[in-house]
Coordinates of C-alpha atoms and ligand atoms in Angstrom, one line a residue:
M1 CA 12.6 195.9 173.4
K2 CA 12.3 193.4 174.6
K3 CA 13.2 191.9 178.5
P4 CA 13.2 188.5 179.9
F5 CA 12.3 188.7 182.8
E6 CA 11.6 191.5 185.0
V7 CA 14.8 192.2 187.7
K8 CA 13.4 195.0 189.9
I9 CA 10.5 192.6 191.3
L10 CA 12.2 189.2 191.4
P11 CA 13.8 188.5 194.8
K12 CA 16.9 188.2 195.3
A13 CA 17.0 184.0 195.7
I14 CA 14.9 184.0 191.9
A15 CA 17.5 186.1 190.0
T16 CA 20.9 184.3 191.4
L17 CA 19.2 181.0 189.7
L18 CA 18.4 182.5 186.9
S19 CA 21.9 184.3 186.8
A20 CA 23.0 180.9 187.6
S21 CA 21.6 178.8 184.5
L22 CA 23.0 182.9 182.1
V23 CA 26.6 181.6 183.7
C24 CA 26.6 178.2 182.6
G25 CA 24.8 179.0 179.4
M26 CA 21.4 176.6 179.2
F27 CA 18.9 179.3 179.5
F28 CA 21.3 181.7 177.5
E29 CA 21.4 179.2 174.8
R30 CA 18.2 177.7 175.1
S31 CA 16.0 181.1 174.7
V32 CA 18.3 182.5 171.8
S33 CA 17.9 179.6 169.5
A34 CA 14.5 179.2 170.3
E35 CA 13.1 182.2 169.8
T36 CA 14.5 185.3 169.7
T37 CA 14.7 187.5 166.4
V38 CA 18.5 188.9 165.7
D39 CA 18.4 192.2 166.4
A40 CA 21.7 194.1 165.2
E41 CA 20.5 197.6 165.2
G42 CA 19.4 197.6 169.2
F43 CA 22.9 196.6 170.1
V44 CA 24.4 198.5 168.0
N45 CA 23.3 201.9 168.8
E46 CA 22.2 200.4 172.9
L47 CA 26.5 199.7 173.1
Y48 CA 27.4 202.5 170.3
T49 CA 25.3 204.9 172.8
A50 CA 26.4 203.9 175.6
I51 CA 29.9 204.3 174.6
A52 CA 30.3 207.5 172.1
G53 CA 27.5 209.0 174.2
E54 CA 25.3 209.3 170.7
V55 CA 23.7 207.7 167.8
P56 CA 26.1 205.9 165.6
D57 CA 25.9 207.9 162.2
T58 CA 24.2 205.1 160.3
A59 CA 26.6 204.7 157.2
K60 CA 29.3 203.7 159.5
V61 CA 27.8 200.9 161.5
E62 CA 26.2 199.5 158.4
H63 CA 28.4 196.9 157.9
I64 CA 29.1 196.1 161.9
K65 CA 25.1 195.5 161.6
A66 CA 24.7 193.0 157.9
A67 CA 27.6 190.9 160.0
L68 CA 26.3 189.9 162.9
E69 CA 23.0 189.3 161.3
D70 CA 24.5 187.5 159.0
G71 CA 26.8 185.4 161.5
S72 CA 30.0 186.5 160.4
I73 CA 30.8 188.3 163.6
T74 CA 30.2 187.8 166.7
G75 CA 28.7 190.4 169.7
I76 CA 31.7 190.3 170.9
E77 CA 33.9 190.9 168.1
A78 CA 31.2 194.0 167.3
A79 CA 31.4 195.1 170.5
H80 CA 35.3 195.8 169.8
R81 CA 34.8 197.2 167.0
I82 CA 32.0 199.1 168.4
V83 CA 34.8 200.4 171.4
F84 CA 37.5 200.5 169.4
S85 CA 36.1 202.9 167.1
S86 CA 36.7 206.5 166.3
E87 CA 33.7 207.7 168.0
G88 CA 35.2 205.7 170.9
F89 CA 38.1 207.5 170.5
Y90 CA 37.5 210.7 170.6
A91 CA 34.9 210.3 173.0
N92 CA 36.8 208.6 175.9
R93 CA 40.1 210.1 175.6
E94 CA 41.3 209.8 179.1
D95 CA 41.4 206.6 180.3
A96 CA 39.2 207.2 182.9
D97 CA 36.7 208.6 180.8
F98 CA 37.2 204.8 179.4
I99 CA 37.0 202.5 182.3
E100 CA 33.4 205.1 183.5
S101 CA 31.8 204.1 179.2
M102 CA 32.5 199.9 180.2
K103 CA 31.6 200.1 184.1
N104 CA 28.1 202.6 182.3
A105 CA 28.3 200.1 179.1
A106 CA 28.3 196.8 182.2
D107 CA 25.6 198.2 184.2
N108 CA 22.3 196.6 184.2
D109 CA 19.1 195.9 187.2
L110 CA 20.6 192.1 187.0
A111 CA 24.2 192.7 187.6
S112 CA 23.9 195.6 190.6
L113 CA 21.9 192.7 192.2
M114 CA 24.2 190.6 192.0
G115 CA 26.5 192.9 193.4
L116 CA 28.8 192.6 190.6
P117 CA 32.5 194.0 191.9
N118 CA 32.7 197.1 191.1
F119 CA 35.6 196.9 190.0
I120 CA 39.0 196.4 189.8
F121 CA 40.1 200.1 188.3
L122 CA 40.5 201.4 191.9
G123 CA 44.1 201.0 191.4
E124 CA 47.3 200.3 189.9
L125 CA 45.8 201.3 186.7
E126 CA 49.5 201.4 184.7
N127 CA 49.2 197.5 184.9
I128 CA 46.0 197.8 183.1
T129 CA 45.2 198.0 179.3
R130 CA 42.0 199.5 177.6
E131 CA 42.0 195.7 176.2
D132 CA 42.1 194.7 180.0
V133 CA 38.6 196.8 180.4
F134 CA 37.5 195.3 177.5
E135 CA 37.8 191.8 178.8
W136 CA 36.3 192.8 181.6
Y137 CA 33.6 194.4 180.0
V138 CA 32.4 191.0 178.1
S139 CA 32.8 189.3 180.7
T140 CA 29.8 190.9 183.0
H141 CA 26.4 190.0 183.2
G142 CA 25.8 193.1 181.6
F143 CA 27.1 192.4 178.1
A144 CA 25.3 188.9 178.8
M145 CA 22.5 190.6 178.5
L146 CA 22.8 193.0 176.1
C147 CA 23.4 190.5 174.1
Y148 CA 19.9 188.3 175.3
N149 CA 18.1 191.0 174.7
H150 CA 18.9 191.2 171.2
G151 CA 19.2 187.6 170.3
I152 CA 23.3 187.9 169.8
E153 CA 25.5 185.3 170.1
A154 CA 28.3 186.7 172.2
G155 CA 31.0 185.1 171.3
E156 CA 34.5 184.4 172.1
Y157 CA 36.4 186.7 173.0
G158 CA 40.4 185.0 173.1
D159 CA 42.7 187.4 173.7
G160 CA 41.2 190.4 171.3
N161 CA 42.6 189.2 167.4
F162 CA 39.4 188.3 166.1
T163 CA 42.0 187.2 162.9
D164 CA 40.5 183.4 161.8
P165 CA 43.9 182.4 160.6
D166 CA 42.3 179.4 157.7
A167 CA 40.9 182.6 156.2
P168 CA 43.1 184.7 153.3
M169 CA 44.5 187.5 154.5
I170 CA 46.5 191.1 153.0
A171 CA 48.8 193.8 154.6
L172 CA 48.3 196.4 153.6
T173 CA 51.4 199.0 153.7
F174 CA 51.9 202.4 153.6
D175 CA 54.5 204.5 154.2
D176 CA 55.5 208.0 154.0
G177 CA 52.8 209.6 155.8
P178 CA 50.8 209.8 157.5
S179 CA 49.3 213.0 155.9
I180 CA 45.8 214.9 154.9
Y181 CA 44.5 212.0 152.7
T182 CA 45.5 209.3 155.9
D183 CA 42.1 210.0 157.6
M184 CA 40.5 209.3 154.1
I185 CA 42.0 205.6 154.6
I186 CA 41.6 205.4 158.4
D187 CA 37.5 206.0 158.3
C188 CA 37.4 203.2 155.0
L189 CA 39.3 200.4 157.1
E190 CA 37.3 201.4 160.1
E191 CA 33.9 200.9 157.9
Y192 CA 34.7 197.6 157.2
G193 CA 36.3 196.5 160.2
Q194 CA 39.5 196.4 159.0
H195 CA 43.4 197.2 159.5
A196 CA 46.8 198.0 157.7
T197 CA 50.2 198.8 158.7
F198 CA 51.6 202.6 158.3
F199 CA 55.3 203.1 158.8
V200 CA 55.3 206.3 159.7
V201 CA 58.3 209.5 158.4
G202 CA 59.3 211.2 162.0
Y203 CA 58.5 214.8 160.5
N204 CA 55.6 214.2 159.4
A205 CA 54.3 211.2 162.7
C206 CA 55.4 215.1 164.4
D207 CA 52.3 216.8 162.6
F208 CA 50.1 214.2 162.0
Q209 CA 49.9 212.8 165.8
E210 CA 46.3 212.8 165.5
Q211 CA 46.1 210.1 162.7
I212 CA 49.0 207.8 164.5
A213 CA 46.7 207.7 167.8
R214 CA 43.6 207.1 166.0
A215 CA 44.9 204.5 163.2
D216 CA 46.2 202.5 166.3
Y217 CA 43.2 202.8 168.6
I218 CA 41.1 201.0 165.5
G219 CA 43.6 198.3 165.3
C220 CA 46.0 199.5 162.8
E221 CA 49.6 199.2 163.5
I222 CA 51.9 202.0 163.7
G223 CA 56.0 201.3 162.1
N224 CA 58.9 202.9 162.2
H225 CA 59.6 204.9 158.5
T226 CA 62.6 206.4 160.4
N227 CA 62.5 210.1 161.4
R228 CA 63.5 211.8 158.0
H229 CA 63.5 208.6 155.4
A230 CA 67.4 207.4 155.5
N231 CA 69.1 205.2 153.5
L232 CA 70.4 203.2 157.2
T233 CA 73.0 201.2 154.8
E234 CA 74.2 204.3 153.7
I235 CA 74.4 206.3 157.4
N236 CA 77.1 204.9 160.1
P237 CA 75.3 202.5 162.7
L238 CA 75.1 205.4 165.5
S239 CA 72.9 207.6 162.6
A240 CA 71.1 205.0 162.0
F241 CA 70.3 204.1 165.4
E242 CA 69.0 207.7 166.3
Q243 CA 67.0 207.6 163.0
L244 CA 65.1 205.4 164.7
R245 CA 64.9 206.2 167.3
L246 CA 64.1 209.6 166.5
A247 CA 60.7 208.4 164.7
D248 CA 60.1 206.0 167.2
K249 CA 59.7 209.1 170.0
Y250 CA 57.2 211.0 167.8
I251 CA 55.1 207.3 167.6
Y252 CA 55.1 206.8 171.2
M253 CA 53.5 210.4 171.6
A254 CA 51.2 209.5 169.9
T255 CA 50.0 206.2 171.0
G256 CA 51.9 205.5 174.4
H257 CA 54.2 202.5 172.7
A258 CA 56.7 202.4 170.0
A259 CA 56.8 200.7 166.9
T260 CA 56.2 197.2 166.8
V261 CA 57.7 196.7 162.9
I262 CA 59.8 198.6 160.8
R263 CA 60.3 199.4 157.3
P264 CA 63.6 200.9 156.6
P265 CA 63.3 203.4 153.2
Y266 CA 64.6 202.0 150.0
G267 CA 63.7 198.3 151.4
A268 CA 67.6 199.1 152.0
Y269 CA 69.2 197.0 155.3
N270 CA 72.1 195.5 155.7
D271 CA 73.2 193.4 158.5
T272 CA 73.7 196.3 160.8
V273 CA 70.3 197.7 160.0
R274 CA 69.3 194.2 161.4
R275 CA 71.2 194.3 164.6
I276 CA 70.1 197.3 165.7
A277 CA 66.3 197.3 164.3
G278 CA 65.0 195.7 167.6
V279 CA 62.0 194.5 166.3
P280 CA 61.0 192.9 162.8
L281 CA 62.3 194.4 159.5
V282 CA 58.8 194.2 156.6
L283 CA 59.5 194.5 153.1
W284 CA 57.2 193.8 150.7
N285 CA 56.1 191.6 147.8
V286 CA 52.8 193.3 145.6
D287 CA 54.7 197.1 144.3
T288 CA 51.7 198.9 143.6
E289 CA 53.9 201.5 142.3
D290 CA 51.8 204.5 143.2
W291 CA 54.2 207.1 144.0
S292 CA 55.5 206.8 140.7
T293 CA 51.9 206.6 138.5
R294 CA 49.9 209.0 141.0
D295 CA 46.5 207.4 139.7
T296 CA 44.1 206.1 141.4
Q297 CA 43.0 203.4 138.7
S298 CA 46.2 201.6 138.1
T299 CA 47.1 201.3 141.8
I300 CA 43.3 199.6 142.1
D301 CA 44.1 197.5 138.9
N302 CA 48.2 196.9 140.3
I303 CA 46.2 195.4 143.5
L304 CA 43.6 194.0 142.9
N305 CA 45.2 192.1 139.8
E306 CA 47.8 190.9 141.7
V307 CA 47.1 189.8 145.0
Q308 CA 46.7 186.6 146.9
D309 CA 46.4 185.4 150.5
G310 CA 49.5 186.3 152.7
D311 CA 51.5 189.4 150.5
I312 CA 52.9 192.4 151.2
V313 CA 51.3 195.7 149.5
L314 CA 53.4 199.2 149.1
M315 CA 51.9 202.0 149.5
H316 CA 52.5 205.3 149.9
D317 CA 49.6 207.6 152.2
I318 CA 50.8 210.7 151.0
Y319 CA 48.6 210.5 147.7
E320 CA 45.2 211.1 147.1
S321 CA 45.5 208.7 144.3
T322 CA 46.2 206.1 146.9
A323 CA 43.6 207.2 149.5
E324 CA 41.1 207.9 146.4
A325 CA 42.0 203.7 145.1
M326 CA 41.1 202.5 148.6
L327 CA 37.5 203.6 148.6
T328 CA 38.0 200.7 146.4
V329 CA 40.4 198.2 147.1
I330 CA 39.2 197.8 151.2
P331 CA 35.3 197.1 149.7
E332 CA 35.9 195.1 146.8
L333 CA 38.9 192.6 149.2
T334 CA 36.8 192.1 151.7
N335 CA 34.0 191.2 149.1
Q336 CA 36.6 188.8 147.9
G337 CA 36.6 187.6 151.7
Y338 CA 40.3 188.8 152.1
Q339 CA 41.1 189.9 155.1
L340 CA 43.1 192.9 155.5
V341 CA 45.5 192.3 158.5
T342 CA 48.5 194.3 160.3
M343 CA 52.1 193.2 160.1
T344 CA 51.5 191.1 163.5
E345 CA 48.5 189.4 163.0
I346 CA 49.5 188.5 159.4
A347 CA 52.7 186.5 161.0
A348 CA 51.6 185.2 163.7
G349 CA 50.2 182.0 163.3
R350 CA 52.7 182.0 159.7
G351 CA 55.8 181.6 161.1
G352 CA 55.6 184.7 163.6
M353 CA 58.8 187.5 163.1
E354 CA 62.1 188.5 165.3
A355 CA 63.8 191.1 166.0
G356 CA 65.9 191.6 163.0
G357 CA 64.4 189.4 160.5
A358 CA 63.5 190.4 157.3
Y359 CA 60.2 189.5 155.9
F360 CA 58.9 189.8 152.2
R361 CA 55.5 187.7 152.3
F362 CA 53.2 185.2 154.6
R363 CA 51.4 182.8 152.8
Q364 CA 50.1 179.5 154.5
L365 CA 53.5 177.4 156.4
D366 CA 52.1 174.4 154.4
D367 CA 52.4 177.2 150.7
I368 CA 56.0 178.4 151.9
Ligands
ZN401 ZN1 59.5 205.4 152.1

């Protein structure tokens, strides 16, 4: 690994000057653009090891490396995918471990020399999210040095949403799970840095807490599909409310928050359902009929022949054929330049969503 300067032997004043020019970007930009080659492998391995305690599985990080090398993602975006990876999830289940990992990742000689505030987490943890900790991390000298050392452009953090509003996007959605096939879908989404929305039912959410937690952790969205797959228009309002509340309880147990969207079973809703929903109702405009065909190739064809920018695709992650289909669909749509996003991500910048509103697709605003 190439080091730009040996910090330990520098007098503090010089280090401060160097660091100041790093902060204002001049020294940093000139050095990176002039002669440094992009060392994506070194960047990924170093950060992965700091976050997960081990060198990553090569296959899992291939896409992160390739995207860093061709400049389609920034250092911050790559770091986000690494920190919020399954390895990060398993290694840092406790908040304290997560914070410790991020602090370790941030540490380096320059940072300690500069007396970096060490740091904001001495109290009031309840009000701090992991996303806040990540935001802190990418603002540290340690992260700037990691990028610098490997010739990576850090880029901008923004609000943690790396979706490009001008590029095409599709919302893949999975109902009725989780199931024993859900991990296969999550693995594939994670490998390609893509997201989806899982509309879970209470009786499965109870049994598959781990899958919900992991999907949520890597940036997927968890939706409510009622506790027992009830037709909400055929039961009284109190029962309907109870169906949603019970499913939310299991979602909360797995993720620490309630569902952010609802998909009413059978697509059935009325004004009462709208009133009690409390969050947006999400329907669909591309029906794969995966539940009826249970055929991998048919599910693949129904999606690839039909989808266009802004579509919401209905599937069910309780069928092996659907999970198998995703191993083709996710890479193929990624190669076609689609961003596979959550409902919240696709709605942002395309008119948004309101509690009780019902949404079938999200075209670009001027195409609606
Ligand atoms: Zn369903």
